[in-house]
XYZ file of N, CA and C in Angstrom:
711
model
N 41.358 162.780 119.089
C 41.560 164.122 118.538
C 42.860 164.194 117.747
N 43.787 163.649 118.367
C 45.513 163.625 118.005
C 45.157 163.457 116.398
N 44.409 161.722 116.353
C 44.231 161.393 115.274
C 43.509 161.578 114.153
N 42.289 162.566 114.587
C 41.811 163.252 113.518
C 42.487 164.637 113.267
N 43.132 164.896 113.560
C 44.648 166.308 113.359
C 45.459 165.357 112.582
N 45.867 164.965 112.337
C 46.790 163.927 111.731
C 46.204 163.292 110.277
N 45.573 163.062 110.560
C 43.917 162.399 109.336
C 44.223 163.682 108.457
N 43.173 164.786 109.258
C 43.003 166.388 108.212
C 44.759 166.700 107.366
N 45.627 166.280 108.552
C 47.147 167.378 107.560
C 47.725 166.595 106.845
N 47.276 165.478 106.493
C 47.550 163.899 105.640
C 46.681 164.483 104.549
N 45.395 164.501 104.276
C 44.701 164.958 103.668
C 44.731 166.331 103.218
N 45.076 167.513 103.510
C 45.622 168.270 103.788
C 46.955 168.500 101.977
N 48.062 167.724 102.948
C 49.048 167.512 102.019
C 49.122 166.515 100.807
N 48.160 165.734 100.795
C 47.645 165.121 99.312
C 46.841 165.780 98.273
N 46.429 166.776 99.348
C 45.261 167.748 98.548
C 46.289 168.916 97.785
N 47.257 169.532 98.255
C 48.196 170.096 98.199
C 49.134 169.727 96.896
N 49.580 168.553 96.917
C 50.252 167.623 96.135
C 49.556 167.786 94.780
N 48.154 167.295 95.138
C 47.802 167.149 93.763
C 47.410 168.218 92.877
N 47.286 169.778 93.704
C 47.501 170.922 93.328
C 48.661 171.333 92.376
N 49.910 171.160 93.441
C 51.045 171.225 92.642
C 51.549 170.477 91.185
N 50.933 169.237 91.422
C 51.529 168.208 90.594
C 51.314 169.362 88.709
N 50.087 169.668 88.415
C 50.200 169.791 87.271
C 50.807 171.051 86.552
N 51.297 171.866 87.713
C 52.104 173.105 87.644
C 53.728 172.198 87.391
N 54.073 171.409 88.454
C 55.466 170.773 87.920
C 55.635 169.973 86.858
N 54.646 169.468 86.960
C 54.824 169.540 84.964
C 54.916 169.991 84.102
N 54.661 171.211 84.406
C 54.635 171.977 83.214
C 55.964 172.323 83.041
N 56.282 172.802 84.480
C 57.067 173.421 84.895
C 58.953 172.299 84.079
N 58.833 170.908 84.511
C 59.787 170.155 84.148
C 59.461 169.607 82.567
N 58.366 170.120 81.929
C 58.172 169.329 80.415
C 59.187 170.776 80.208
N 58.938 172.263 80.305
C 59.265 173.319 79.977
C 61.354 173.511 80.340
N 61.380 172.649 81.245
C 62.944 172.591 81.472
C 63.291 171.031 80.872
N 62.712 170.299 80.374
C 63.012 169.081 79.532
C 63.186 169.835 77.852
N 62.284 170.966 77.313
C 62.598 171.004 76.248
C 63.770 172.359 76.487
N 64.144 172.673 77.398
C 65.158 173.723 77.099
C 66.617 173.018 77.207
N 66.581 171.881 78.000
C 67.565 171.097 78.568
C 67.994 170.509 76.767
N 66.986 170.085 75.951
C 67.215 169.593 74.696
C 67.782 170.818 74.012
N 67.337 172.084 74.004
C 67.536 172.875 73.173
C 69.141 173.098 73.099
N 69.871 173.236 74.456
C 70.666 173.508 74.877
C 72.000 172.071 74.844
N 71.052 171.023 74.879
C 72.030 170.061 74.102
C 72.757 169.344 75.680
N 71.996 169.825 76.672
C 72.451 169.303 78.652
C 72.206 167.769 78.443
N 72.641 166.499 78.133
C 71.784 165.069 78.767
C 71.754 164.931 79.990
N 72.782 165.874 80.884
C 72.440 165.272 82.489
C 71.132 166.305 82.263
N 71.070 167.464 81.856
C 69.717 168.094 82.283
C 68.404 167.195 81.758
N 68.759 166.687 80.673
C 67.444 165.780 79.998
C 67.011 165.102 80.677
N 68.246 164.139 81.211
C 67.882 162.778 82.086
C 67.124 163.198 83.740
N 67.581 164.529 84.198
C 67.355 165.067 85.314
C 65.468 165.262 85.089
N 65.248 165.894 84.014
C 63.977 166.147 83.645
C 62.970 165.163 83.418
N 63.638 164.299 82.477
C 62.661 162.759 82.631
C 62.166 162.000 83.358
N 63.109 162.075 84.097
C 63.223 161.334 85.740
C 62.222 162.113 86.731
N 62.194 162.908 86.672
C 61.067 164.154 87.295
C 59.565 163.938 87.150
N 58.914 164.492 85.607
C 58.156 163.586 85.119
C 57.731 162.612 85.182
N 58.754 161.798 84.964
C 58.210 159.908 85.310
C 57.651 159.548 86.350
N 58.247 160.338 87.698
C 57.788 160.302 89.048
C 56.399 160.881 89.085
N 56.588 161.952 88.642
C 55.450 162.984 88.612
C 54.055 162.464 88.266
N 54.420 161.953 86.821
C 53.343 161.373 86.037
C 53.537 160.090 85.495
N 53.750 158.994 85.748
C 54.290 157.876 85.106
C 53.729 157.293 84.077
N 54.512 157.029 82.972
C 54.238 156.522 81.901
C 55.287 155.410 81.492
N 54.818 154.131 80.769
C 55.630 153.502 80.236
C 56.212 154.170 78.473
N 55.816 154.932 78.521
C 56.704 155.752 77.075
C 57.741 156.861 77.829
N 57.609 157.156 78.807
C 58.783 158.160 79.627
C 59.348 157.097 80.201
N 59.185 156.116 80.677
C 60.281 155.267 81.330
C 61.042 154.554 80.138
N 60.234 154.291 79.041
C 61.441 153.703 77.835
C 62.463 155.054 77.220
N 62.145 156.361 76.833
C 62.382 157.281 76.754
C 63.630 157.527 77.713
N 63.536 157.194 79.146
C 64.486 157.704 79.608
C 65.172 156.305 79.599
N 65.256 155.479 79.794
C 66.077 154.275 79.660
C 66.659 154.237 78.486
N 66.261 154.929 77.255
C 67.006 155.009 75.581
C 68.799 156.088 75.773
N 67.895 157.011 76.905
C 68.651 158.531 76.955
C 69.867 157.633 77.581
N 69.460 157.039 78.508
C 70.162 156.289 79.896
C 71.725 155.294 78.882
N 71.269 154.791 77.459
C 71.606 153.600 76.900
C 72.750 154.305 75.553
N 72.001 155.271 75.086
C 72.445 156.054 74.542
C 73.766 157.047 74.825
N 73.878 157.481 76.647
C 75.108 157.950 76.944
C 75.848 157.090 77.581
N 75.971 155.879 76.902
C 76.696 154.281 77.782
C 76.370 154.938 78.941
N 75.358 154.682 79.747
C 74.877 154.384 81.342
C 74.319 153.549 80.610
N 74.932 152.264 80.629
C 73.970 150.513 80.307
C 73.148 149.811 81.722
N 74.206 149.975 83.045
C 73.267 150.388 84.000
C 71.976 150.531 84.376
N 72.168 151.624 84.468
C 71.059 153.156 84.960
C 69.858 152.390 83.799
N 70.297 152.162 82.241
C 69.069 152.130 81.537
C 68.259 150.984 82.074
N 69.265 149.878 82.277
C 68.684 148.254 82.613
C 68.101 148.241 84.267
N 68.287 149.306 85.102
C 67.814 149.696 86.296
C 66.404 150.638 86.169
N 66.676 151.155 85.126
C 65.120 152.325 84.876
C 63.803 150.874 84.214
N 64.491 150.341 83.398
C 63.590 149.256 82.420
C 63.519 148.121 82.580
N 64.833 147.079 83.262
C 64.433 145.957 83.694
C 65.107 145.191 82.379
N 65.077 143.586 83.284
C 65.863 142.878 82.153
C 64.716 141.681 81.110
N 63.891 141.747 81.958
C 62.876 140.548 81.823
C 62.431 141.192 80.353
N 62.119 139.646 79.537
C 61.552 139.463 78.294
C 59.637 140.181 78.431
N 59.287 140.598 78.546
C 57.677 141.229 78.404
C 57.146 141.492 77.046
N 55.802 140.690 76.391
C 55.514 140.568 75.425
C 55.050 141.737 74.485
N 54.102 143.065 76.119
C 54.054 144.039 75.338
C 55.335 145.271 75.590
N 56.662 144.953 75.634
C 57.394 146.208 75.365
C 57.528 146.287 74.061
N 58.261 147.504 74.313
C 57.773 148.436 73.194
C 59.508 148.086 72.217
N 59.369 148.605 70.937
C 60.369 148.206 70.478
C 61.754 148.697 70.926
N 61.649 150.159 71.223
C 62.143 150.994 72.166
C 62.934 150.160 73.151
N 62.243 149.970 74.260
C 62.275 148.684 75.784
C 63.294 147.971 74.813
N 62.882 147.036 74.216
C 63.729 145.389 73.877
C 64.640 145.579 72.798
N 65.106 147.194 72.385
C 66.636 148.034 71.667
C 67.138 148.006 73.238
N 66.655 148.511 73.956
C 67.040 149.156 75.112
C 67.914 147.989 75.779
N 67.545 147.264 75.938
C 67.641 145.650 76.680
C 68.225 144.980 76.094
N 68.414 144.791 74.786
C 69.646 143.842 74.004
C 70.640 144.360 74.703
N 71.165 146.090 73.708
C 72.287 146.301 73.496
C 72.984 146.778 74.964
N 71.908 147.151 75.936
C 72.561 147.596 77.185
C 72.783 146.106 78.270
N 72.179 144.988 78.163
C 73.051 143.561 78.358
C 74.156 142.760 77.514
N 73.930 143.487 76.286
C 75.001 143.107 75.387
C 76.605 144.326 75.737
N 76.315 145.442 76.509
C 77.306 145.964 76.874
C 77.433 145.345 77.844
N 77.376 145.416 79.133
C 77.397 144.734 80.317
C 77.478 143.075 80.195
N 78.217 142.568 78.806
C 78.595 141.331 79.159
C 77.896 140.552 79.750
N 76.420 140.286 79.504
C 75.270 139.919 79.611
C 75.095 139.051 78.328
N 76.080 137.954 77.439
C 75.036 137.580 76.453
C 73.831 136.747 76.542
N 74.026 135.632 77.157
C 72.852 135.221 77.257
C 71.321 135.709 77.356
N 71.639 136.316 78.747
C 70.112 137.369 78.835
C 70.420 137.594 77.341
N 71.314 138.726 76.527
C 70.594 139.855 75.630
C 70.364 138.801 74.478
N 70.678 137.754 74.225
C 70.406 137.354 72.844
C 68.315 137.012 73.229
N 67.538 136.569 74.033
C 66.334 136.576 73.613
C 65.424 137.925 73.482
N 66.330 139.124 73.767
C 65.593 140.633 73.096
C 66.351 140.301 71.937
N 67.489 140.224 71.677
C 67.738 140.384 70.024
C 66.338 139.162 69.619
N 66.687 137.992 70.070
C 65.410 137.325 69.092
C 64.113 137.899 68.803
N 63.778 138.585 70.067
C 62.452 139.303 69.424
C 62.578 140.224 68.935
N 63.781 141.238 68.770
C 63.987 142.392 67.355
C 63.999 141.873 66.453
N 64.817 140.539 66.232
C 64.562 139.698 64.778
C 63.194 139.299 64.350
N 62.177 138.686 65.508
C 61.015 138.516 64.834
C 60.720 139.274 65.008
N 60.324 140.998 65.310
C 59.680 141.499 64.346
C 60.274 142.261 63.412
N 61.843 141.993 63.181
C 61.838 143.134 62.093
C 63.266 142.335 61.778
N 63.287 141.090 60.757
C 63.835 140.679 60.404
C 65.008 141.151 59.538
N 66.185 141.396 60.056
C 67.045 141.393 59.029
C 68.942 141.623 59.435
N 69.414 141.600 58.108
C 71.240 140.943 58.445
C 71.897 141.966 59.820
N 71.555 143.166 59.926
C 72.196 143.600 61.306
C 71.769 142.907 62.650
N 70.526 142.296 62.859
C 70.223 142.453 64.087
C 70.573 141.173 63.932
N 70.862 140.330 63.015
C 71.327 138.709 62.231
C 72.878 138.208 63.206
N 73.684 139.663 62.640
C 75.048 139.638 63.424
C 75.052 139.666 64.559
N 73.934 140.483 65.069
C 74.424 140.523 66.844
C 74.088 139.201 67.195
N 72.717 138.756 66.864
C 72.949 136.745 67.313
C 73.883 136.135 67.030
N 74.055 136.435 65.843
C 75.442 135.317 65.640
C 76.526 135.369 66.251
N 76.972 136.746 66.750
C 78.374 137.309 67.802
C 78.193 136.729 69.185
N 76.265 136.944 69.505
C 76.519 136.484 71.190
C 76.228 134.916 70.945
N 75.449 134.092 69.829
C 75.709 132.480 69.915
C 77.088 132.275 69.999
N 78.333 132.975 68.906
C 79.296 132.586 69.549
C 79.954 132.501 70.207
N 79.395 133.704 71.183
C 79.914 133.825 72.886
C 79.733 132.852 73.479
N 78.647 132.476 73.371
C 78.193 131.956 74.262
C 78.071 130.198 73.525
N 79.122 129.904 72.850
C 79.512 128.585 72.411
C 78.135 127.707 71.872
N 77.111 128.615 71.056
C 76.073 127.786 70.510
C 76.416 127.779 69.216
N 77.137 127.311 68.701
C 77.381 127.125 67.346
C 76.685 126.810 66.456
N 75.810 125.925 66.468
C 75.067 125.622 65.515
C 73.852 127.098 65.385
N 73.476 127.846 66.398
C 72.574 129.033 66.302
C 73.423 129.591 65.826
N 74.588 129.906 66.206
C 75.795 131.105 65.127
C 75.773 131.114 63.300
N 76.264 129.490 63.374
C 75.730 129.360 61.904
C 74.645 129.579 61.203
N 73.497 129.508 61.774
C 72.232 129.578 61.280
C 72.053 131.640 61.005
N 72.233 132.122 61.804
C 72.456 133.228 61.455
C 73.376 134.050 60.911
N 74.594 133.459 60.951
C 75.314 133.661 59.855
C 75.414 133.380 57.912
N 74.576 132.268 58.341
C 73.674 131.667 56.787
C 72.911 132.857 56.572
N 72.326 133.113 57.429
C 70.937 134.255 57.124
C 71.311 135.655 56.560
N 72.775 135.721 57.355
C 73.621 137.043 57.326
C 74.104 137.295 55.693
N 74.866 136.497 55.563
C 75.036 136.250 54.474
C 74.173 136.578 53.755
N 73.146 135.693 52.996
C 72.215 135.774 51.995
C 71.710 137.151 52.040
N 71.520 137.500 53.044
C 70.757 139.341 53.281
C 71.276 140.157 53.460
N 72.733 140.187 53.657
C 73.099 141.386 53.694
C 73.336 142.403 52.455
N 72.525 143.656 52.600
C 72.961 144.059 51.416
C 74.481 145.250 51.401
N 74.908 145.192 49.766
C 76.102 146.014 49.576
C 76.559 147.287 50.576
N 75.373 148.021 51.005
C 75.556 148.935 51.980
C 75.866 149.034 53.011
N 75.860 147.701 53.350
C 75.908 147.654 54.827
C 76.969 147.255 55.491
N 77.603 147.908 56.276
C 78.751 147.992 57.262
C 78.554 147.192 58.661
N 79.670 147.236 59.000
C 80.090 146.882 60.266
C 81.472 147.308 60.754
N 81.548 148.311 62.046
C 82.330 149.278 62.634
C 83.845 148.182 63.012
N 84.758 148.285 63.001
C 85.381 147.321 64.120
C 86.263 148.323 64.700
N 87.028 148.360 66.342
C 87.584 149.422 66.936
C 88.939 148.853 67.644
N 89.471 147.594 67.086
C 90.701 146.955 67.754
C 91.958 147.565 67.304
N 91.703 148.793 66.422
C 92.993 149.909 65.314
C 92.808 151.394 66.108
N 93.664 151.968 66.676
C 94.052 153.371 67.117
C 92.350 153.888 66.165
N 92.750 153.574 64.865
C 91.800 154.749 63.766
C 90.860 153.028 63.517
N 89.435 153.575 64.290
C 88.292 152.594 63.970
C 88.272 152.797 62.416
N 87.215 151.762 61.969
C 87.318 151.660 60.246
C 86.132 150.256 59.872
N 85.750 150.384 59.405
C 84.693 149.522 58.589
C 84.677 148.511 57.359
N 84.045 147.878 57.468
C 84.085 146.393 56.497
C 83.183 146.551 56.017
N 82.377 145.781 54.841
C 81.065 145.235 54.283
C 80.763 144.367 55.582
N 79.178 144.563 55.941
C 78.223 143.456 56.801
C 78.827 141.677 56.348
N 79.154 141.966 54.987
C 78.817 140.151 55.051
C 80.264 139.653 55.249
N 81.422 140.585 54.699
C 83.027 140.679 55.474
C 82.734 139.870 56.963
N 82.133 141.165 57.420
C 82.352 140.449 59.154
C 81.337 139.380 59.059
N 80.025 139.040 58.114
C 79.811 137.222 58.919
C 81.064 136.727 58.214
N 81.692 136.565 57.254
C 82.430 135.750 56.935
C 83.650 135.688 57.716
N 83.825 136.601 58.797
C 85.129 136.623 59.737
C 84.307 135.774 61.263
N 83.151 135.843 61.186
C 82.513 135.313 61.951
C 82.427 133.993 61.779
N 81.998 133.592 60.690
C 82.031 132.106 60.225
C 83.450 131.457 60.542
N 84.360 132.165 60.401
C 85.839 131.230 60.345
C 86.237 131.123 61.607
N 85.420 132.101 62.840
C 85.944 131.467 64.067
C 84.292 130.305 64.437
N 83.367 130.471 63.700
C 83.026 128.842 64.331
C 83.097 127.800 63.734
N 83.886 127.644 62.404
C 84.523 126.812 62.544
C 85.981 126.241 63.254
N 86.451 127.454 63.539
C 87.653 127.190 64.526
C 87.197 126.437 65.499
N 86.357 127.277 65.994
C 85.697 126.660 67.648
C 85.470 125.514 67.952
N 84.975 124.959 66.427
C 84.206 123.740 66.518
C 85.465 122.337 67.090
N 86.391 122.799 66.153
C 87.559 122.110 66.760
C 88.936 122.697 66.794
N 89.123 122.997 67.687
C 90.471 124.108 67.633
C 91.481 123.224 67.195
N 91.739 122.020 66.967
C 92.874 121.534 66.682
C 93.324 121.211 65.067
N 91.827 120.582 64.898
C 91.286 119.947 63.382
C 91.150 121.033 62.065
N 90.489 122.530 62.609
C 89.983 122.764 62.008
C 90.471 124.302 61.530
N 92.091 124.763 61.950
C 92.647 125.739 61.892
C 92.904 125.987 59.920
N 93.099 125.122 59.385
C 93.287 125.386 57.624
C 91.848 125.914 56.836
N 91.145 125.332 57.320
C 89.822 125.598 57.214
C 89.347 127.049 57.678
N 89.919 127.499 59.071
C 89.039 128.478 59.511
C 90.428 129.653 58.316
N 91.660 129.354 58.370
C 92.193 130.641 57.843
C 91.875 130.431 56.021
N 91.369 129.014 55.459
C 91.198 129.316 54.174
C 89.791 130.612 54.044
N 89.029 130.313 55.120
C 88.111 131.675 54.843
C 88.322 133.191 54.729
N 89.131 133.212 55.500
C 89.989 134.186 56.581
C 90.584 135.203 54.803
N 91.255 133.986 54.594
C 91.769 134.453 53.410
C 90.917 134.826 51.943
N 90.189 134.420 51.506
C 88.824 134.492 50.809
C 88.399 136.027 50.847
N 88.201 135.811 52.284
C 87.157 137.520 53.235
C 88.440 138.545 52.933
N 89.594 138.194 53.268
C 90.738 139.271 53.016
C 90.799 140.181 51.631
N 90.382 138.960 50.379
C 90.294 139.402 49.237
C 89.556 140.474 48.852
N 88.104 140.112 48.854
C 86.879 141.160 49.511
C 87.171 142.402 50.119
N 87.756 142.634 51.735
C 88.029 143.260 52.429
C 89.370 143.954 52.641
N 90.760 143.904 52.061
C 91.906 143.691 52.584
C 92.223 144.911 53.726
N 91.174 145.447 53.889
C 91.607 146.508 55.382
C 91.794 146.131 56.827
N 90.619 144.839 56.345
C 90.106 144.004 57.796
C 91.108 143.265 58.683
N 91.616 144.456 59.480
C 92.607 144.219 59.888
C 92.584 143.098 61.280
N 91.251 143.078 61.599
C 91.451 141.837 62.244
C 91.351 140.899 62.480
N 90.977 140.622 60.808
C 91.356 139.187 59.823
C 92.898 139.120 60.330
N 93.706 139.733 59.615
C 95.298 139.793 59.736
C 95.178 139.373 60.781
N 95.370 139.741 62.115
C 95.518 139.576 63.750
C 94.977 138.113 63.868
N 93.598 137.563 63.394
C 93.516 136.710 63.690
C 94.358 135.581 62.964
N 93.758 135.832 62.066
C 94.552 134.789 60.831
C 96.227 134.326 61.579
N 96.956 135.509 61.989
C 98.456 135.102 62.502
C 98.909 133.960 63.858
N 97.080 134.472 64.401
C 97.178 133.542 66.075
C 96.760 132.274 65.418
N 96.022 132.439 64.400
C 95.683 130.721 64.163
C 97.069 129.632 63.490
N 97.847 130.527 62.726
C 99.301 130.215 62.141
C 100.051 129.803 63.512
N 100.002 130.709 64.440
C 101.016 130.740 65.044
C 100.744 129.069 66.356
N 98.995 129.050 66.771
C 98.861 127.647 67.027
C 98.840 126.525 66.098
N 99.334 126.707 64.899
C 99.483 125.449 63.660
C 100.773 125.258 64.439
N 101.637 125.739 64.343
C 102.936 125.816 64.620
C 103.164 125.305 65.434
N 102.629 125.587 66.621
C 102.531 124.794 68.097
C 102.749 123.501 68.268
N 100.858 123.439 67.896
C 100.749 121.920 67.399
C 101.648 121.161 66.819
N 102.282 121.607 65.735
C 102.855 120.671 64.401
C 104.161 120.649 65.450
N 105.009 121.585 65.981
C 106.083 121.369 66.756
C 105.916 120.126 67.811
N 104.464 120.298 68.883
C 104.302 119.546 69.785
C 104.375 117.900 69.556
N 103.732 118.296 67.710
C 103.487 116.642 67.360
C 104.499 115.943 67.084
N 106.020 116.520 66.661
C 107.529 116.457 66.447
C 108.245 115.967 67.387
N 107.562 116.636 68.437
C 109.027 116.567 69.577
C 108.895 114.678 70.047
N 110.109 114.545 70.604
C 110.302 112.728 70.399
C 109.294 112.769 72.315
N 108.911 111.598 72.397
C 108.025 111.473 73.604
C 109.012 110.429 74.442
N 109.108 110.611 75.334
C 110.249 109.811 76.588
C 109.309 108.842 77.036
């Protein structure tokens, strides 16, 4: 008996549930678009999250993982969406997943979502972010290759932010591969290859002369010439 009382208010409260369910939807789509109107993201994100439970969809879970990525919670987004490569996410998902492992100091993981933003939608921005995390992540020869690519495609319009100045400020796209290029050739041999990396340095300055952290770099690479050339001086006991 216990257990058919138990059975019925189980049944009971699923029956109940699924009553409610399409009233709280309405109810949270109707406080999702006021939450927008009003310009709330904790209310947005509060609302999505609602929904998703409510009714789950993989377009509300990328949706809220964008919202999630969008107010740096890199986190929260890579916890709502996951890190794994999946063939059918959405383009949405694998924006979502670069740049929120590419915040979180994640390059490895994020460079194979950048590869698949590149194949399908080839071109010099999404070019740079490979080439920044190959050179994180000491693959040089992939750095170059997309920095070749960078180059040739980037067109006149196109920028790149840099924020190491009180007052952020912007370069031409192909400025920064060419500031990119001169640290892998640095890399390649930090000892050999310092005249080389600042003859670029200097080149890109011409082009650019704002790029101020050409200057910055350009001075640390002078300042280990110096080193060196001193170290190679001093008499050996």
């Amino acid at each position: 008996m216990k257990r058919f009382l138990m059975l019925a208010l189980l049944v009971g409260c699923f029956q109940m549930n699924a009553q409610s369910n399409p009233d709280l939807i309405k109810h949270y789509e109707a406080y999702y678009k006021q939450m927008r109107a009003q310009g709330d993201m904790q209310g947005i994100i509060s609302a999505m999250t609602h929904l998703n439970v409510l009714s789950p969809s993989v377009a509300r879970k990328d949706t809220l993982a964008y919202i999630y990525m969008s107010e740096g919670k890199y986190i929260q987004a890579l916890n709502t969406i996951g890190v794994e490569k999946n063939v059918g996410d959405s383009d949405i998902a694998v924006e979502v997943k670069a740049l929120s492992l590419k915040s979180v100091k994640r390059p490895a993981l994020a460079i194979g979502h950048f590869e698949e933003l590149f194949k399908r939608n080839p071109n010099a921005l999404i070019a740079y972010e490979l080439a920044e995390l190959s050179l994180q992540t000491q693959k040089f020869a992939e750095a170059s290759k997309h920095i070749t690519y960078g180059i040739a495609n980037a067109k006149d319009d196109m920028t790149k932010a840099f924020y190491e100045t009180q007052q952020p400020y912007q370069v031409s796209l192909k400025a920064a591969f060419m500031y990119l290029k001169a640290l892998v050739v640095y890399n390649q041999d930090k000892n050999a290859n310092i005249d080389k990396a600042v003859d670029i340095l200097d080149a890109t300055l011409k082009t650019a002369p704002n790029f101020n952290l050409i200057q910055l770099t350009k001075t640390e690479l002078l300042r280990q010439k110096q080193a060196l050339t001193q170290a190679a001086t001093q008499p050996k006991n």
